[in-house]
Amino acid sequence: MELLAVLVILGIILAITLPKVTQTLERANQDTLKDNAEALLSVVKKTYLDYAGSELFVDVSNPTLMIDGVSQGELDYNGTLPKLGWVRIGRNGVACMAVSDGTYCAYKVDEIEPITVVELSEEECVAKVCQN
């Protein structure tokens, strides 16, 4: 009887804590993607300073830096790249991006709004378009 009571109590504790643990892990994954996206965007913006007035584009699945459509070799970035997506800085210096880790999408469509992280499929994520 005592063993049954202990098992019931453990089950109740598990039922209460499991959703919180799952929620914490999901939030950690979202924060990691956002941090990686911010670091990637920062590197691309710094690179833009050398090429102001040009259009920069990076496809994160193959991190080749494209300037005005011409390959400039691999982007000098040492952080963790998201699984899929792109970063673009237009000739006007406005950055936009959409990157995915397979579950979450981090995107930015203008210079005013911060990077937003939402749960989207990879296809929906990379379909985000620039507003500039």
Short mmCIF file of C-alpha atoms in Angstrom, two decimals:
data_model
loop_
_atom_site.label_atom_id
_atom_site.label_comp_id
_atom_site.label_asym_id
_atom_site.label_seq_id
_atom_site.Cartn_x
_atom_site.Cartn_y
_atom_site.Cartn_z
CA MET A 1 0.00 0.00 0.00
CA GLU A 2 2.82 2.39 0.87
CA LEU A 3 4.54 1.61 -2.41
CA LEU A 4 1.34 2.41 -4.29
CA ALA A 5 1.05 5.73 -2.46
CA VAL A 6 4.66 6.60 -3.37
CA LEU A 7 4.02 5.75 -7.04
CA VAL A 8 0.87 7.90 -7.09
CA ILE A 9 2.74 10.83 -5.55
CA LEU A 10 5.61 10.44 -8.04
CA GLY A 11 3.08 10.32 -10.88
CA ILE A 12 1.46 13.55 -9.69
CA ILE A 13 4.84 15.26 -9.39
CA LEU A 14 5.77 14.09 -12.89
CA ALA A 15 2.45 15.30 -14.30
CA ILE A 16 3.02 18.73 -12.78
CA THR A 17 6.68 19.17 -13.74
CA LEU A 18 6.83 17.59 -17.20
CA PRO A 19 4.98 20.41 -19.01
CA LYS A 20 7.24 23.00 -17.36
CA VAL A 21 10.39 21.10 -18.32
CA THR A 22 9.15 20.71 -21.90
CA GLN A 23 8.26 24.41 -22.06
CA THR A 24 11.70 25.37 -20.72
CA LEU A 25 13.44 23.20 -23.32
CA GLU A 26 11.36 24.70 -26.14
CA ARG A 27 12.16 28.23 -24.94
CA ALA A 28 15.87 27.34 -24.79
CA ASN A 29 15.75 26.11 -28.40
CA GLN A 30 14.01 29.31 -29.49
CA ASP A 31 16.55 31.47 -27.64
CA THR A 32 19.45 29.54 -29.16
CA LEU A 33 18.09 30.05 -32.68
CA LYS A 34 17.52 33.75 -32.00
CA ASP A 35 21.05 34.19 -30.63
CA ASN A 36 22.55 32.38 -33.65
CA ALA A 37 20.43 34.49 -36.02
CA GLU A 38 21.51 37.73 -34.31
CA ALA A 39 25.18 36.72 -34.49
CA LEU A 40 24.88 35.79 -38.17
CA LEU A 41 23.10 39.03 -38.99
CA SER A 42 25.76 41.00 -37.13
CA VAL A 43 28.55 39.41 -39.20
CA VAL A 44 26.71 40.10 -42.45
CA LYS A 45 26.09 43.73 -41.41
CA LYS A 46 29.77 44.19 -40.57
CA THR A 47 30.66 42.75 -43.97
CA TYR A 48 28.22 45.19 -45.59
CA LEU A 49 30.27 48.10 -44.26
CA ASP A 50 33.02 47.12 -46.73
CA TYR A 51 30.55 46.93 -49.63
CA ALA A 52 28.06 49.75 -48.90
CA GLY A 53 25.71 50.31 -51.81
CA SER A 54 25.89 46.68 -52.88
CA GLU A 55 23.43 43.89 -52.23
CA LEU A 56 24.69 41.10 -49.95
CA PHE A 57 23.09 37.67 -49.76
CA VAL A 58 24.01 34.57 -47.76
CA ASP A 59 22.29 31.19 -48.05
CA VAL A 60 23.01 29.53 -44.68
CA SER A 61 22.86 25.99 -46.04
CA ASN A 62 25.88 26.93 -48.18
CA PRO A 63 27.34 30.03 -46.48
CA THR A 64 28.78 31.62 -49.58
CA LEU A 65 28.73 35.39 -49.53
CA MET A 66 27.14 36.82 -52.67
CA ILE A 67 27.72 40.49 -53.45
CA ASP A 68 25.60 41.85 -56.28
CA GLY A 69 25.04 38.25 -57.38
CA VAL A 70 28.76 37.39 -57.56
CA SER A 71 30.24 34.80 -55.21
CA GLN A 72 32.88 36.15 -52.86
CA GLY A 73 33.71 32.85 -51.20
CA GLU A 74 32.63 31.53 -47.83
CA LEU A 75 31.29 33.97 -45.25
CA ASP A 76 33.78 34.55 -42.42
CA TYR A 77 31.54 33.29 -39.60
CA ASN A 78 32.60 31.01 -36.75
CA GLY A 79 29.26 30.56 -34.97
CA THR A 80 26.66 27.86 -35.34
CA LEU A 81 24.69 28.26 -38.54
CA PRO A 82 20.96 27.53 -38.60
CA LYS A 83 19.90 24.54 -40.68
CA LEU A 84 18.28 26.47 -43.51
CA GLY A 85 17.52 30.01 -44.62
CA TRP A 86 19.06 33.23 -45.84
CA VAL A 87 20.22 36.71 -44.92
CA ARG A 88 20.00 39.67 -47.29
CA ILE A 89 21.09 43.28 -47.03
CA GLY A 90 19.78 45.47 -49.82
CA ARG A 91 21.59 48.28 -51.55
CA ASN A 92 19.86 50.66 -49.14
CA GLY A 93 21.50 48.90 -46.16
CA VAL A 94 18.26 47.40 -44.85
CA ALA A 95 18.67 43.84 -43.61
CA CYS A 96 16.15 41.03 -43.69
CA MET A 97 16.47 37.36 -42.92
CA ALA A 98 14.64 34.08 -42.44
CA VAL A 99 16.48 31.13 -40.89
CA SER A 100 15.22 27.83 -39.51
CA ASP A 101 16.52 25.13 -37.20
CA GLY A 102 13.95 22.66 -38.51
CA THR A 103 11.32 23.47 -35.89
CA TYR A 104 11.48 27.20 -35.31
CA CYS A 105 11.90 30.13 -37.67
CA ALA A 106 13.79 33.32 -36.83
CA TYR A 107 12.97 36.15 -39.20
CA LYS A 108 13.43 39.87 -39.63
CA VAL A 109 11.78 41.79 -42.44
CA ASP A 110 12.90 45.36 -41.74
CA GLU A 111 15.29 47.44 -39.64
CA ILE A 112 12.67 48.52 -37.11
CA GLU A 113 11.36 45.21 -35.78
CA PRO A 114 13.59 42.83 -33.79
CA ILE A 115 14.20 39.25 -34.85
CA THR A 116 11.03 37.22 -34.27
CA VAL A 117 11.07 33.50 -33.48
CA VAL A 118 7.98 31.41 -34.24
CA GLU A 119 7.19 27.77 -34.86
CA LEU A 120 7.04 27.38 -38.66
CA SER A 121 7.96 24.68 -41.13
CA GLU A 122 11.22 25.15 -43.00
CA GLU A 123 9.35 25.88 -46.23
CA GLU A 124 7.17 28.55 -44.64
CA CYS A 125 10.20 30.10 -42.97
CA VAL A 126 12.38 30.50 -46.05
CA ALA A 127 9.35 31.86 -47.94
CA LYS A 128 9.46 34.99 -45.74
CA VAL A 129 10.17 37.90 -48.04
CA CYS A 130 11.93 41.19 -47.55
CA GLN A 131 9.78 44.30 -47.34
CA ASN A 132 12.51 46.59 -48.70
#
